PDB file of C-alpha atoms and ligand atoms in Angstrom:
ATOM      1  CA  UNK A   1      -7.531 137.537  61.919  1.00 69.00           C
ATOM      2  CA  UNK A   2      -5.130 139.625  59.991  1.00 85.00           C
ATOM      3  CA  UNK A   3      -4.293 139.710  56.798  1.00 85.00           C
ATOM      4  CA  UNK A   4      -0.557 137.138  55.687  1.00 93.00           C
ATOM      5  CA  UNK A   5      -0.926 138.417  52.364  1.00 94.00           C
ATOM      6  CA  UNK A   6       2.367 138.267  50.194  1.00 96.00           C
ATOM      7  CA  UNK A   7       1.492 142.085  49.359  1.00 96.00           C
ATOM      8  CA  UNK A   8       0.770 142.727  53.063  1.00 96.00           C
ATOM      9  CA  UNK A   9       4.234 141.164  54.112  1.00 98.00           C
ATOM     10  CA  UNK A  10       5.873 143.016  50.779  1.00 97.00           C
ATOM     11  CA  UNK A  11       4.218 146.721  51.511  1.00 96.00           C
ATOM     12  CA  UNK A  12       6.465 148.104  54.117  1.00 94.00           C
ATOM     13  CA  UNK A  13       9.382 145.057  54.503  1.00 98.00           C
ATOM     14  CA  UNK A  14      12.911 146.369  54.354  1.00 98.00           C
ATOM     15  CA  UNK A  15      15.619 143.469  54.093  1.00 98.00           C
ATOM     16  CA  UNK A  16      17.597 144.054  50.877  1.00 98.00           C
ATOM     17  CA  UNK A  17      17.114 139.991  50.407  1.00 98.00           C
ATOM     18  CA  UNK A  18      15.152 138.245  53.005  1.00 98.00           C
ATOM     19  CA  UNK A  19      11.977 137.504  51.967  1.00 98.00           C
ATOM     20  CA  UNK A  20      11.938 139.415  48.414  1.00 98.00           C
ATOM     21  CA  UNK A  21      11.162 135.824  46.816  1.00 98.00           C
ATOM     22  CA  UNK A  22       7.759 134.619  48.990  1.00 98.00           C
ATOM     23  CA  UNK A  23       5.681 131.904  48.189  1.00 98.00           C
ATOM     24  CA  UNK A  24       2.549 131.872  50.633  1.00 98.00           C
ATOM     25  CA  UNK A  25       0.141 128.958  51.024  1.00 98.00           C
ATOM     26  CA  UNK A  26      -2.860 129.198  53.194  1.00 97.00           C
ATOM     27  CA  UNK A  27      -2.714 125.519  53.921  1.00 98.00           C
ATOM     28  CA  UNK A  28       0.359 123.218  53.206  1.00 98.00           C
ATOM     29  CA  UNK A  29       1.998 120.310  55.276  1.00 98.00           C
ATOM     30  CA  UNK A  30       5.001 121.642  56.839  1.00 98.00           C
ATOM     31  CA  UNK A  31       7.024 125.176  55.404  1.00 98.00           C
ATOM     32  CA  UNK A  32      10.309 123.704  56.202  1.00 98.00           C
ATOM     33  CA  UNK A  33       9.363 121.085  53.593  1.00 98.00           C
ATOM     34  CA  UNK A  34       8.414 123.243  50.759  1.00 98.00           C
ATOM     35  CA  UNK A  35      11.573 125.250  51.504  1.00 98.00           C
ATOM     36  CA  UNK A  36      13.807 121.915  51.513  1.00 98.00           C
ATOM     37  CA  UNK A  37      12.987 120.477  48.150  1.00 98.00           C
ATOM     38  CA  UNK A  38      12.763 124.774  46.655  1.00 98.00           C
ATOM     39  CA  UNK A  39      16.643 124.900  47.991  1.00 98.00           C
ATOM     40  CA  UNK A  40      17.346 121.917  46.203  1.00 98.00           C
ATOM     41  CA  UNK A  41      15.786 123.127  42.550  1.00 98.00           C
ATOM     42  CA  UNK A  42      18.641 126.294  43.105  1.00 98.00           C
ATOM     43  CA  UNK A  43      16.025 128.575  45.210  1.00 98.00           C
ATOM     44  CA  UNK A  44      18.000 132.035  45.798  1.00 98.00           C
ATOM     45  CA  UNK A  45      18.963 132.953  49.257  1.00 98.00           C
ATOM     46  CA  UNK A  46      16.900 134.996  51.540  1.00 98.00           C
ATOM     47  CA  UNK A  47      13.359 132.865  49.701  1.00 98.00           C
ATOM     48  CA  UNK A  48      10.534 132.297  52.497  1.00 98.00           C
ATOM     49  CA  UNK A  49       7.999 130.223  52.408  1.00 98.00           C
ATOM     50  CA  UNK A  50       5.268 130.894  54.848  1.00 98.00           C
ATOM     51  CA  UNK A  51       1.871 129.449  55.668  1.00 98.00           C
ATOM     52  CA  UNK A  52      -1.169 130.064  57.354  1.00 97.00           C
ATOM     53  CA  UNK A  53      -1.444 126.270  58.886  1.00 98.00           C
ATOM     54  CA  UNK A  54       0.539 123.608  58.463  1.00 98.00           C
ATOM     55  CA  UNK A  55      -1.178 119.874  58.683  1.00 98.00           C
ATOM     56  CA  UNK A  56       2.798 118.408  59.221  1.00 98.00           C
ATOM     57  CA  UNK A  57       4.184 121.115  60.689  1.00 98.00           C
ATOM     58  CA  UNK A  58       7.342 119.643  62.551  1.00 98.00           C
ATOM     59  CA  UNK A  59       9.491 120.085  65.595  1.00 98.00           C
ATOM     60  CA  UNK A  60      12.825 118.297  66.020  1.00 97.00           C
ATOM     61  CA  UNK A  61      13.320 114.864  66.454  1.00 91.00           C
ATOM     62  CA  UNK A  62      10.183 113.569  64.667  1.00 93.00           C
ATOM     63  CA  UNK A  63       8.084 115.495  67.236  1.00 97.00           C
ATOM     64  CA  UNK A  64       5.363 117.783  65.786  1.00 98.00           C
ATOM     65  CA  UNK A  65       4.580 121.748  65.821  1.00 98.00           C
ATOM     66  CA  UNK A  66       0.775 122.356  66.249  1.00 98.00           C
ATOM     67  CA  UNK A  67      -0.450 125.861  65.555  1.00 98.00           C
ATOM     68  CA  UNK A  68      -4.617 126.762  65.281  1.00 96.00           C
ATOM     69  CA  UNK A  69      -4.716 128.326  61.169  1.00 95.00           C
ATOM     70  CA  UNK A  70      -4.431 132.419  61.669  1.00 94.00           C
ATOM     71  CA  UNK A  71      -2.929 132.040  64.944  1.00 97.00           C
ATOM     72  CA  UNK A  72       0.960 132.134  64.432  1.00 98.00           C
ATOM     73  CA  UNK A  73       3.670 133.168  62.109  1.00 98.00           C
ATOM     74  CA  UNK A  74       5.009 130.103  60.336  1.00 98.00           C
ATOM     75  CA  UNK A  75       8.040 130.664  57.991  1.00 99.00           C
ATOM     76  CA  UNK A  76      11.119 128.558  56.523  1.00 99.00           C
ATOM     77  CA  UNK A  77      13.978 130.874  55.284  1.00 99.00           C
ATOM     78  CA  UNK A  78      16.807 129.198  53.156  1.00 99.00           C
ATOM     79  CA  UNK A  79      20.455 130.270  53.739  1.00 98.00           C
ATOM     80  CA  UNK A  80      23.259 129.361  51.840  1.00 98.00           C
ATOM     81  CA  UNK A  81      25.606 130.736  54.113  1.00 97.00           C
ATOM     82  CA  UNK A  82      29.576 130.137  53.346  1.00 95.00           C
ATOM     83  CA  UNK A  83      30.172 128.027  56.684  1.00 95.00           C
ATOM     84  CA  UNK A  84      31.181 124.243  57.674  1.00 95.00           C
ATOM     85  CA  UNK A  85      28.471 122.018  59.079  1.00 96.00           C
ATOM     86  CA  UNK A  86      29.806 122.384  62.059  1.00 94.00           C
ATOM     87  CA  UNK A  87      28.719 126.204  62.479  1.00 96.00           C
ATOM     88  CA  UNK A  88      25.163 125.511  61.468  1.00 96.00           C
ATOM     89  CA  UNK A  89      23.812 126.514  64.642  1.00 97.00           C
ATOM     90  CA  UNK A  90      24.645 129.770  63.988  1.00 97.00           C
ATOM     91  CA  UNK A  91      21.743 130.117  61.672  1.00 98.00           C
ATOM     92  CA  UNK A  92      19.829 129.222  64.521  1.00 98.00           C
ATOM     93  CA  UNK A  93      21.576 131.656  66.742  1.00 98.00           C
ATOM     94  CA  UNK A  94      20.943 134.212  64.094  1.00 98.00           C
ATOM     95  CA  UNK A  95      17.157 134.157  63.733  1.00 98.00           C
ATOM     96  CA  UNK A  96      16.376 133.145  67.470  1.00 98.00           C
ATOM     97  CA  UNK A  97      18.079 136.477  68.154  1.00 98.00           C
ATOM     98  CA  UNK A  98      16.498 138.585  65.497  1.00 98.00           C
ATOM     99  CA  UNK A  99      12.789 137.166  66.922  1.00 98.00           C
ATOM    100  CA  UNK A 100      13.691 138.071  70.234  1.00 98.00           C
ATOM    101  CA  UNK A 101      14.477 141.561  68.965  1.00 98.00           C
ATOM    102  CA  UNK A 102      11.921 141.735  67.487  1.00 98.00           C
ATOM    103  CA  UNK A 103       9.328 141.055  70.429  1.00 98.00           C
ATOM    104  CA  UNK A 104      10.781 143.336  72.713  1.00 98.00           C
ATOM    105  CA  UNK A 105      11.106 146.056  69.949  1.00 98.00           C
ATOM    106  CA  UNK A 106       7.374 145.792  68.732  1.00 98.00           C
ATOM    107  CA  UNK A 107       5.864 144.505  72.576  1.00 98.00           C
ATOM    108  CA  UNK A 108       8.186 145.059  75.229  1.00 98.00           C
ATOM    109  CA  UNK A 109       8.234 141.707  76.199  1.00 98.00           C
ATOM    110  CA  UNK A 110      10.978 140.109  78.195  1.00 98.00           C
ATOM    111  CA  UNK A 111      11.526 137.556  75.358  1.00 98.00           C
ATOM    112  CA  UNK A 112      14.265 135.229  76.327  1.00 98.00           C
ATOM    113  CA  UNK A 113      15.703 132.170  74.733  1.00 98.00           C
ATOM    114  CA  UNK A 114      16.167 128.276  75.848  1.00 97.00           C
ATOM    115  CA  UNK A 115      19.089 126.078  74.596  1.00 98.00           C
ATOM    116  CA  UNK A 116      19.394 124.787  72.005  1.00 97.00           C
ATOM    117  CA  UNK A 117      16.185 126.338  69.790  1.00 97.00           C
ATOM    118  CA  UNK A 118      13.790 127.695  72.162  1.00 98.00           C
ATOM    119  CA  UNK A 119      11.858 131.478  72.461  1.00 98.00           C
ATOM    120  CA  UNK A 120       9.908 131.809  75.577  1.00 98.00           C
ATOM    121  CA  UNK A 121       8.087 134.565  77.486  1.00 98.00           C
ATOM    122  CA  UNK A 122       8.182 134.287  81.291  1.00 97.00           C
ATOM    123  CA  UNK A 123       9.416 130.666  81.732  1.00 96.00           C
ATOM    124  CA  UNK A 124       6.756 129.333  78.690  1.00 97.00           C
ATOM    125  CA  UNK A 125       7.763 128.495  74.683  1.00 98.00           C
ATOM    126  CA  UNK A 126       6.629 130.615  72.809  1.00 98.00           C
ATOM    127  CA  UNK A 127       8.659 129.799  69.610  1.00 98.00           C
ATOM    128  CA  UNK A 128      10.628 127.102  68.042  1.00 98.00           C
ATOM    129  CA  UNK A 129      12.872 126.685  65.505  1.00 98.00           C
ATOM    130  CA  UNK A 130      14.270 123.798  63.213  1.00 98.00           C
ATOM    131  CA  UNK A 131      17.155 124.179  61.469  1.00 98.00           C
ATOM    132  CA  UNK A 132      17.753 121.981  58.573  1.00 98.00           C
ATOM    133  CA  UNK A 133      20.811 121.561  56.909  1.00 98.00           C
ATOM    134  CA  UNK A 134      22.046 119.742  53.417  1.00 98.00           C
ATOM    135  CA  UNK A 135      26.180 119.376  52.830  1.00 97.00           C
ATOM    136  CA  UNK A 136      28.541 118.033  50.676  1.00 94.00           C
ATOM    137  CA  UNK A 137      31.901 117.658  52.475  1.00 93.00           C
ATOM    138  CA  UNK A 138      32.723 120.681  54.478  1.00 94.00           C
ATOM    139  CA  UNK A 139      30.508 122.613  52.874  1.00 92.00           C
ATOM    140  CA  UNK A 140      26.858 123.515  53.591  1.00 95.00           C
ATOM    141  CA  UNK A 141      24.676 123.620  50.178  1.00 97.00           C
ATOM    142  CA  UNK A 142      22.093 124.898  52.374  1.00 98.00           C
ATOM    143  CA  UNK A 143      20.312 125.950  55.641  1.00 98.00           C
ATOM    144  CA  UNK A 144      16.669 125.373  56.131  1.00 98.00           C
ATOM    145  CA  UNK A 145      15.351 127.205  59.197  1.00 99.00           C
ATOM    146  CA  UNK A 146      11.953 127.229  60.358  1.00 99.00           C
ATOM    147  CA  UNK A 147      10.192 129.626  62.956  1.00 99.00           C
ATOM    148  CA  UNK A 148       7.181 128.898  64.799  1.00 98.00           C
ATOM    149  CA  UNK A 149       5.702 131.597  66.469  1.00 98.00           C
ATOM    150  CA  UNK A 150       2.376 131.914  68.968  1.00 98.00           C
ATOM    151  CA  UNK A 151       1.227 135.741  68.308  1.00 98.00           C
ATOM    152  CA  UNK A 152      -2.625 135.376  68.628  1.00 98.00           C
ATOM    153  CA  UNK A 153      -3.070 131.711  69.588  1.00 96.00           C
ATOM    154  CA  UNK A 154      -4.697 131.011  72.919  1.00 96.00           C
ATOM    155  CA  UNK A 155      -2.325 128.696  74.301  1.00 95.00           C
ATOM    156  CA  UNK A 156      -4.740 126.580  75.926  1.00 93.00           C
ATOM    157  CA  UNK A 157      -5.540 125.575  72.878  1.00 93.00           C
ATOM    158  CA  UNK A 158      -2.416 123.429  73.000  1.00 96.00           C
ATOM    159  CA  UNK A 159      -1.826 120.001  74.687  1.00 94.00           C
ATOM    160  CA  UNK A 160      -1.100 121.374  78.575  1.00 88.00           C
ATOM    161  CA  UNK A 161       1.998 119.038  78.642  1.00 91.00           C
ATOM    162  CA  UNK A 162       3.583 122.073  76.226  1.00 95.00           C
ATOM    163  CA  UNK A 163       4.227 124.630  78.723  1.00 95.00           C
ATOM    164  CA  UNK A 164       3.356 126.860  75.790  1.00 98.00           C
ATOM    165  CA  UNK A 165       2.334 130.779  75.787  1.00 98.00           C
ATOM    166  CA  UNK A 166       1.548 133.445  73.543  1.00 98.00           C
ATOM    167  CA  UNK A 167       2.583 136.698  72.589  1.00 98.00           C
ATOM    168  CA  UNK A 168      -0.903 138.460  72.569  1.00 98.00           C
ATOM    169  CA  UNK A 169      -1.501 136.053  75.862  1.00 98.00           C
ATOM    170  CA  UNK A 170       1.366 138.333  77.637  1.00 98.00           C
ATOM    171  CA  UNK A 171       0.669 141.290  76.111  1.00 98.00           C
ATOM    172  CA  UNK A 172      -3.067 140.974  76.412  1.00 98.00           C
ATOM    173  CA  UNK A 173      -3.568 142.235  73.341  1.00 97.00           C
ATOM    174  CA  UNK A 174      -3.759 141.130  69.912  1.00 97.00           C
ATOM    175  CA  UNK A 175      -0.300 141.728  68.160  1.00 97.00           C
ATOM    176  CA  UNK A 176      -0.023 142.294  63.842  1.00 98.00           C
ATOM    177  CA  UNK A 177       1.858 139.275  62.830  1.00 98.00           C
ATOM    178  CA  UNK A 178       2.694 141.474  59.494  1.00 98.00           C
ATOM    179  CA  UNK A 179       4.132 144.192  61.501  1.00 98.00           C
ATOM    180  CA  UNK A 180       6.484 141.676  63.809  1.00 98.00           C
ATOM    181  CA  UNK A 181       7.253 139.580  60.837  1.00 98.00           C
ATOM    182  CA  UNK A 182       8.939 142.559  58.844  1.00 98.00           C
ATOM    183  CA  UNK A 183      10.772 143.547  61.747  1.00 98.00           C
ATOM    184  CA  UNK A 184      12.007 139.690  62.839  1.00 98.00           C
ATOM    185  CA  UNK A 185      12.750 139.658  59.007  1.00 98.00           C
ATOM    186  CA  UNK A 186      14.895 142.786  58.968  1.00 98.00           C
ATOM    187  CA  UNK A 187      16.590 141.942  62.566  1.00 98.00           C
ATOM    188  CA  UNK A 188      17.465 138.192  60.967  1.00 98.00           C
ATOM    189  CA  UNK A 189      18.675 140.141  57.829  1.00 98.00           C
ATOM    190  CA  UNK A 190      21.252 142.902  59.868  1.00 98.00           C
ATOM    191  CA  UNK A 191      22.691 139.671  61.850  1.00 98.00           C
ATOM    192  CA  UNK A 192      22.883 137.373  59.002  1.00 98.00           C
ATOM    193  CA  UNK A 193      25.034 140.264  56.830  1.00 98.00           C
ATOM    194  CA  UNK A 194      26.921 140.245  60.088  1.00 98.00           C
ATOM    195  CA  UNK A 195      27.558 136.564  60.389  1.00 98.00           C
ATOM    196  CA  UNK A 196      28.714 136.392  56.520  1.00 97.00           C
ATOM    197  CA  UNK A 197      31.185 139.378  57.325  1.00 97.00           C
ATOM    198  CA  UNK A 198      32.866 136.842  59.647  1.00 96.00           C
ATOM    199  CA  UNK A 199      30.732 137.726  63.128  1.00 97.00           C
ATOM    200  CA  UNK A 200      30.575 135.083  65.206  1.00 98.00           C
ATOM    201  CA  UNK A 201      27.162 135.747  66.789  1.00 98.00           C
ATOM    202  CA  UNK A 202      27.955 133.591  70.221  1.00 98.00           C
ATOM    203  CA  UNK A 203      28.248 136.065  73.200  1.00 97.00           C
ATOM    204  CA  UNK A 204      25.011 137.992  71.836  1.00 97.00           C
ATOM    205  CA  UNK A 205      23.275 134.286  72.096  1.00 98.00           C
ATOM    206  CA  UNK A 206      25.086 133.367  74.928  1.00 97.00           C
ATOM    207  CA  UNK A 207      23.685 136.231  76.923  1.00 97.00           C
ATOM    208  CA  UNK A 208      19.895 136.084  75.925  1.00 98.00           C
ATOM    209  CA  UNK A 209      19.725 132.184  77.167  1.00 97.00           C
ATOM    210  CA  UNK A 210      18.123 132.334  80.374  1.00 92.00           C
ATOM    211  CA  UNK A 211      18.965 128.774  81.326  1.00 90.00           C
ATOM    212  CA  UNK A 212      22.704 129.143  81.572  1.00 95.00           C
ATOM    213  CA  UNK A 213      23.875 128.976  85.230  1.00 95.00           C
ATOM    214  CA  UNK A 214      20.862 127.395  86.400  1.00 96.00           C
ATOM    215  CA  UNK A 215      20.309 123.373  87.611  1.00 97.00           C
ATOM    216  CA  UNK A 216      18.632 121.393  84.926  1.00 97.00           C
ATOM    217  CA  UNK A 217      17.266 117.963  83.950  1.00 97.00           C
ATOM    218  CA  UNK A 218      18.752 117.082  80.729  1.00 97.00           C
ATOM    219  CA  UNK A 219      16.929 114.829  78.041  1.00 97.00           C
ATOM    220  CA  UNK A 220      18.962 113.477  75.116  1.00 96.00           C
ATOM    221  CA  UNK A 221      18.369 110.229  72.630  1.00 94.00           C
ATOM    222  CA  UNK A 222      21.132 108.810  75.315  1.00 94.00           C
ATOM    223  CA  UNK A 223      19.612 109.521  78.730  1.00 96.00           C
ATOM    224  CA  UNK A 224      18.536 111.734  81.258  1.00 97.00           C
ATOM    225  CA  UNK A 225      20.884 113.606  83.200  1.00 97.00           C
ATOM    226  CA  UNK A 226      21.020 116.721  85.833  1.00 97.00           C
ATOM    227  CA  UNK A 227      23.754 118.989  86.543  1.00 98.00           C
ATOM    228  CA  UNK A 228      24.165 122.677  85.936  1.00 98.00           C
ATOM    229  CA  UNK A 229      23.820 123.996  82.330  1.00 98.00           C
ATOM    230  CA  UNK A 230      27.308 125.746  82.629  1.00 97.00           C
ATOM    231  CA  UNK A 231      28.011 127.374  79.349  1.00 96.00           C
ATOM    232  CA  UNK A 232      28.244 127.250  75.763  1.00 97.00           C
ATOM    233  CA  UNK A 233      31.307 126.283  73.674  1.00 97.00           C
ATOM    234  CA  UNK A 234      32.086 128.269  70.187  1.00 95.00           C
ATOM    235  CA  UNK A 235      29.696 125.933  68.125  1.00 95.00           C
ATOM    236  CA  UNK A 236      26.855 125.970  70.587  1.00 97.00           C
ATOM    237  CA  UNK A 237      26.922 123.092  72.156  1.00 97.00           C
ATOM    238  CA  UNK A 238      25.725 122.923  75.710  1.00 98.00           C
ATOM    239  CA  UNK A 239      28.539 121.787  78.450  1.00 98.00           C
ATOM    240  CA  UNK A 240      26.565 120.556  81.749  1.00 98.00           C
ATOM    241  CA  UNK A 241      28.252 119.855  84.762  1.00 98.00           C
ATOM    242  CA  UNK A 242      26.992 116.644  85.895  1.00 96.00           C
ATOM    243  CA  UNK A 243      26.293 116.094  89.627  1.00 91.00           C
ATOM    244  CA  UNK A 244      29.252 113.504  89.404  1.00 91.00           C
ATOM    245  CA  UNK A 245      31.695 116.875  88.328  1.00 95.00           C
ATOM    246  CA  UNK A 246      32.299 115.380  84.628  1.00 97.00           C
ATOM    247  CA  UNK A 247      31.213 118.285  81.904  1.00 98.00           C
ATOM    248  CA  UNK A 248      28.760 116.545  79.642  1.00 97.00           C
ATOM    249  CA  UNK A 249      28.731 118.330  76.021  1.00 97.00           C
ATOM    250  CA  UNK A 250      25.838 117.827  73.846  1.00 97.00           C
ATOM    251  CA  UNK A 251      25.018 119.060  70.839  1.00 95.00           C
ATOM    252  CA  UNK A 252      21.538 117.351  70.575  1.00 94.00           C
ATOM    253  CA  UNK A 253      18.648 117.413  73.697  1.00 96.00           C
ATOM    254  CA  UNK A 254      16.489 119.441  75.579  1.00 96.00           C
ATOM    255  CA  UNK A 255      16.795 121.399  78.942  1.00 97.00           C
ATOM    256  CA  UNK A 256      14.367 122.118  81.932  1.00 95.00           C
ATOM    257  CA  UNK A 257      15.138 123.974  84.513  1.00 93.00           C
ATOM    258  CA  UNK A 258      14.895 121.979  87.971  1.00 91.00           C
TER     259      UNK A 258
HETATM  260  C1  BT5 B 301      10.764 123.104  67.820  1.00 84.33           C
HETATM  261  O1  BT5 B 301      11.002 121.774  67.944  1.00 84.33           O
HETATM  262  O2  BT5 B 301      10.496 123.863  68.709  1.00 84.33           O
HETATM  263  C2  BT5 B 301      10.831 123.584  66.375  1.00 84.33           C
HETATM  264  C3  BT5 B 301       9.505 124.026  65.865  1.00 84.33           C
HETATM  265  C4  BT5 B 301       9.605 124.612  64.480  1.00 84.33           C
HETATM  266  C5  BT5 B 301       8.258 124.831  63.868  1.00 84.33           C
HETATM  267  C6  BT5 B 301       8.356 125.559  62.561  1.00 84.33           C
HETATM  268  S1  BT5 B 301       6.810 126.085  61.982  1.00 84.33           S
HETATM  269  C7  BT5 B 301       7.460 126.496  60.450  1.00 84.33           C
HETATM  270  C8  BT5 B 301       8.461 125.404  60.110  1.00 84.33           C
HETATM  271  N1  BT5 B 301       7.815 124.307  59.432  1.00 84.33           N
HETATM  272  C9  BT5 B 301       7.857 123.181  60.177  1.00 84.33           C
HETATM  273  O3  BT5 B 301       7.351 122.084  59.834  1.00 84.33           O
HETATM  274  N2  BT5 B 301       8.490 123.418  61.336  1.00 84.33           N
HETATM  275  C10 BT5 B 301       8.965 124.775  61.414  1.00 84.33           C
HETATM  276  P1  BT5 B 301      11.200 121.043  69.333  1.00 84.33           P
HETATM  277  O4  BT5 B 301      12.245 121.749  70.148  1.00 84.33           O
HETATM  278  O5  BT5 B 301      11.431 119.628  68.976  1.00 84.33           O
HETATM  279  O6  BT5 B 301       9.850 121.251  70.072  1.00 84.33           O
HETATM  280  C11 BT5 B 301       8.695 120.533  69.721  1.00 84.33           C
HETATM  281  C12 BT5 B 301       7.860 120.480  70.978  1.00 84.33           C
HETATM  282  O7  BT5 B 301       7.332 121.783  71.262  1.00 84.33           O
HETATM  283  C13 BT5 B 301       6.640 119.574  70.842  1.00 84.33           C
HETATM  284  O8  BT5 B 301       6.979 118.250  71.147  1.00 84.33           O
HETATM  285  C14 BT5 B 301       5.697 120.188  71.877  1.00 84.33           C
HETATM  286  O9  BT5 B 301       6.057 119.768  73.187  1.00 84.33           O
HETATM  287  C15 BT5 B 301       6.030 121.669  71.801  1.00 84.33           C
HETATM  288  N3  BT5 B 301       5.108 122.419  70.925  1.00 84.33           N
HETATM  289  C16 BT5 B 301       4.475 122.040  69.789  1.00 84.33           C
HETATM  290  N4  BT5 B 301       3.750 123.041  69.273  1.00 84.33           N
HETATM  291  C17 BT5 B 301       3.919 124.096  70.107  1.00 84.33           C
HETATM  292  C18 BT5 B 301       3.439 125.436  70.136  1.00 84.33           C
HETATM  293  N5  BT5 B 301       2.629 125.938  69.199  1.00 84.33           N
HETATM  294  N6  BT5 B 301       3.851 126.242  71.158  1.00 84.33           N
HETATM  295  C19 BT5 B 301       4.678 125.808  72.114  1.00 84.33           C
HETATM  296  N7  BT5 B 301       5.151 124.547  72.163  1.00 84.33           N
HETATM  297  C20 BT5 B 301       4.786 123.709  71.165  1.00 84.33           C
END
């Protein structure tokens, strides 16, 4: 296992912000927590909180993230980015693209992503992220967002209903979580500076979401649906064209390709 260390993450990290305030815990019940209630006691911008295992760690929609201790990366970042609610899913955007970066810069890897939150490799997850958000009006106090990442976890490990892979599973070879978490971190970092300059980050996203064009089976609280995911609207919301012809937009769900 390697080393998570705050001074192994610190030695050789190069945001200006991102990650400069770290608090580490080897065991805690879910980062994204942690990072919630920090944001809410003023926590600066850029703070991470990362973990070795998480004994809560959660997906969206009350479902759960489950990651072996020393396996993954496992991180919360808190924004306060000057945006309405209604953009928060460019936080998401954001990161998801600065991973994906990332794992093709440090692996090669075809690393792709899945509307609305997914990172896969080859057709499997290999990452999720939850974005959490806290408002006041039209304004967002702050943005939680959490990254869950396989790098040395054998995903058989996992329940086989996941469809889940690794990193070091693709590469077949073990991968320095340090190493990819500095450069996700600095990726996130150039995108976010981006985004707060007014940079909308949609047609990058748009273009690394290998599920656009393609039939799916849609999954929301509301139903279950197929059609062809079609496109993306400004905010990132998914428009499927229903087998009926009616464009169905949802902001909420999951997609599998058919
Ligand atoms: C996600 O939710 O994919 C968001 C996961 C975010 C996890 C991070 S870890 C750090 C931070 N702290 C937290 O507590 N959470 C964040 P969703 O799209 O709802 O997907 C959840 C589903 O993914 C589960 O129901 C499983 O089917 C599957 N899953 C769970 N663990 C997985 C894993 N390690 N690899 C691949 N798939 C997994």
């Amino acid at each position: 296992m390697d080393n998570l260390s705050p001074q192994a993450i610190l030695e050789g990290l190069r945001t200006q912000f991102i990650a400069r305030q770290l608090i580490y815990y080897p065991v805690i019940d879910s980062t994204n927590t942690v990072a919630k209630s920090l944001a809410n006691k003023g926590a600066v911008e850029g703070t991470m909180v990362i973990a070795e295992e998480q004994t809560m760690g959660r997906g969206r929609l009350g479902r759960q993230w489950l990651a072996p201790g020393g396996t993954s990366l496992l991180f919360s970042l808190i924004f306060r980015p000057n945006l309405e609610p209604a953009r928060v899913q460019g936080l998401t955007m954001i990161c998801a693209l600065g991973i994906r970066q990332a794992i093709r810069e440090l692996t090669c890897l075809p690393a792709q992503l899945k509307w609305p939150n997914d990172i896969m490799l080859h057709g499997r997850k290999v990452g999720g992220i939850l974005t959490e958000m806290s408002s006041t009006g039209q304004h967002l106090d702050y943005v939680i967002v959490g990254i869950g990442l396989n790098v040395n976890l054998q995903a058989d490990l996992l329940p086989a209903g996941f469809n889940a892979t690794s990193i070091s599973q693709e590469l077949g070879q073990f991968v320095s979580r340090v190493k990819l978490l500095q450069q996700a971190l600095l990726c996130i970092e150039k995108r976010y500076l981006a985004l707060r300059a007014g940079c909308w980050p949609l047609a990058e996203w748009a273009g690394a979401l290998d599920t656009l064009g393609q039939r799916v089976t849609l999954h929301t609280a509301h139903g279950t649906w197929q059609g062809v995911a079609e496109k993306v609207d400004d905010e990132g919301a998914l428009l499927v064209r229903l087998d009926n012809g009616r464009i169905k937009r949802v902001t909420e769900g999951d997609i599998a390709p058919l």
